[in-house]
Coordinates of C-alpha atoms in Angstrom, one line a residue:
M1110 CA -25.1 -16.3 10.8
D1111 CA -21.4 -16.6 11.8
G1112 CA -18.8 -14.0 10.8
V1113 CA -21.3 -11.1 10.7
P1114 CA -20.1 -8.3 13.1
E1115 CA -22.4 -6.8 15.3
P1116 CA -24.0 -3.7 14.2
H1117 CA -23.0 -0.2 15.4
T1118 CA -25.5 2.3 16.5
G1119 CA -25.0 6.0 16.7
W1120 CA -22.7 8.2 14.5
T1121 CA -18.8 7.8 14.1
F1122 CA -16.1 10.1 13.2
L1123 CA -15.0 8.0 10.2
T1124 CA -17.0 6.8 7.4
N1125 CA -16.8 2.9 6.5
H1126 CA -15.2 4.2 3.1
A1127 CA -12.4 5.8 5.0
R1128 CA -12.0 2.5 7.3
V1129 CA -11.8 0.5 4.3
L1130 CA -9.2 2.5 2.6
A1131 CA -7.2 2.7 5.7
A1132 CA -7.3 -1.1 6.1
I1133 CA -6.1 -1.5 2.5
A1134 CA -3.5 1.0 3.0
D1135 CA -2.2 -0.9 5.9
N1136 CA -2.2 -4.2 3.9
H1137 CA -2.5 -3.8 0.0
S1138 CA -3.1 -7.6 -0.4
A1139 CA -5.7 -7.8 2.4
R1140 CA -8.6 -10.3 1.7
I1141 CA -12.3 -8.7 1.7
R1142 CA -12.9 -11.2 4.6
D1143 CA -10.1 -9.7 6.8
I1144 CA -10.9 -6.3 5.6
A1145 CA -14.3 -6.7 6.8
A1146 CA -13.2 -8.3 10.2
R1147 CA -10.9 -5.1 10.9
C1148 CA -13.7 -2.7 10.1
R1149 CA -16.4 -4.6 11.7
L1150 CA -18.6 -4.7 8.5
T1151 CA -20.0 -7.4 6.4
E1152 CA -18.0 -8.7 3.4
R1153 CA -20.9 -7.8 1.1
A1154 CA -20.6 -4.0 2.5
V1155 CA -16.7 -4.2 2.0
Q1156 CA -17.1 -5.4 -1.8
K1157 CA -19.6 -2.4 -2.3
I1158 CA -17.3 0.1 -0.7
I1159 CA -14.4 -1.2 -2.8
A1160 CA -16.5 -0.7 -6.0
D1161 CA -17.4 2.8 -5.0
L1162 CA -13.8 3.6 -4.5
E1163 CA -12.6 2.0 -7.8
Q1164 CA -15.2 3.6 -9.5
D1165 CA -14.3 7.0 -8.7
G1166 CA -10.8 6.4 -9.0
Y1167 CA -9.6 6.4 -5.5
L1168 CA -8.5 2.4 -5.8
S1169 CA -7.5 0.0 -8.3
H1170 CA -6.7 -3.8 -7.9
T1171 CA -4.5 -6.3 -9.9
R1172 CA -5.7 -10.0 -9.9
E1173 CA -3.1 -12.2 -8.8
G1174 CA -3.9 -15.9 -8.8
R1175 CA -6.8 -16.1 -6.5
S1176 CA -6.1 -13.0 -4.8
N1177 CA -6.1 -9.1 -5.4
T1178 CA -3.5 -6.5 -4.8
Y1179 CA -4.9 -3.1 -4.3
R1180 CA -3.3 0.5 -5.3
I1181 CA -4.6 3.5 -3.7
D1182 CA -4.1 6.8 -5.6
P1183 CA -2.5 9.3 -3.0
G1184 CA -2.8 12.2 -4.9
K1185 CA -6.7 11.9 -5.3
V1186 CA -8.6 14.9 -3.9
L1187 CA -11.2 14.1 -1.1
R1188 CA -14.7 14.6 -2.3
H1189 CA -16.3 16.7 0.3
P1190 CA -16.1 20.6 -0.4
A1191 CA -14.9 21.0 3.4
E1192 CA -11.8 18.9 2.6
A1193 CA -11.1 20.8 -0.5
G1194 CA -7.4 20.5 -1.6
L1195 CA -6.6 17.6 0.7
T1196 CA -5.6 14.3 -0.6
V1197 CA -5.9 10.9 0.1
A1198 CA -2.3 10.7 1.2
S1199 CA -2.8 13.3 3.8
L1200 CA -6.0 11.3 5.4
M1201 CA -4.0 8.0 5.4
S1202 CA -1.0 9.6 6.9
L1203 CA -3.3 10.9 9.9
L1204 CA -4.9 7.4 10.1
V1205 CA -1.6 5.5 10.0
K1206 CA -0.1 7.8 12.5
D1207 CA -3.0 7.2 14.9
E1208 CA -2.4 3.4 14.4
A1209 CA 1.0 3.6 15.2
D1210 CA 0.2 5.6 18.5
R1211 CA -2.3 3.0 19.3
A1212 CA 0.1 0.2 18.8
T1213 CA 2.7 1.8 20.8
I1214 CA 0.2 2.7 23.8
T1215 CA -1.1 -0.8 23.8
A1216 CA 2.5 -2.3 23.7
S1217 CA 3.5 -0.2 26.7
R1218 CA 0.4 -1.1 28.7
G1219 CA 1.3 -4.8 28.1
R1220 CA 4.8 -4.4 29.4
P1221 CA 5.6 -4.8 33.2
H1222 CA 6.7 -1.5 34.9
A1223 CA 10.0 -1.3 36.4
T1224 CA 10.3 -0.4 40.1
A1225 CA 12.7 2.0 41.6

């Protein structure tokens, strides 16, 4: 089946819900297909995750023509008791900083180094 990402085995530090939320934070009008590709999930899995996030108030969407524009509630508190008091905004700021750092590192690796 084309377009289905390779499955991942083993555990990871971030949940798929966090990955989808981060992808939406990066592009509020991203298509489900694009979110799925970025997160290495199936489109159906992304649809379910978006439904979960909307049901619990972390995310909402507005239909604009044939596409959706998503809105994240940055003040919403994370669900797990260990993260009591932490908001979606705090989680997204960590992930966005990481993305910016990774982009900088990747870009610097691609540049030719000056010789002395």
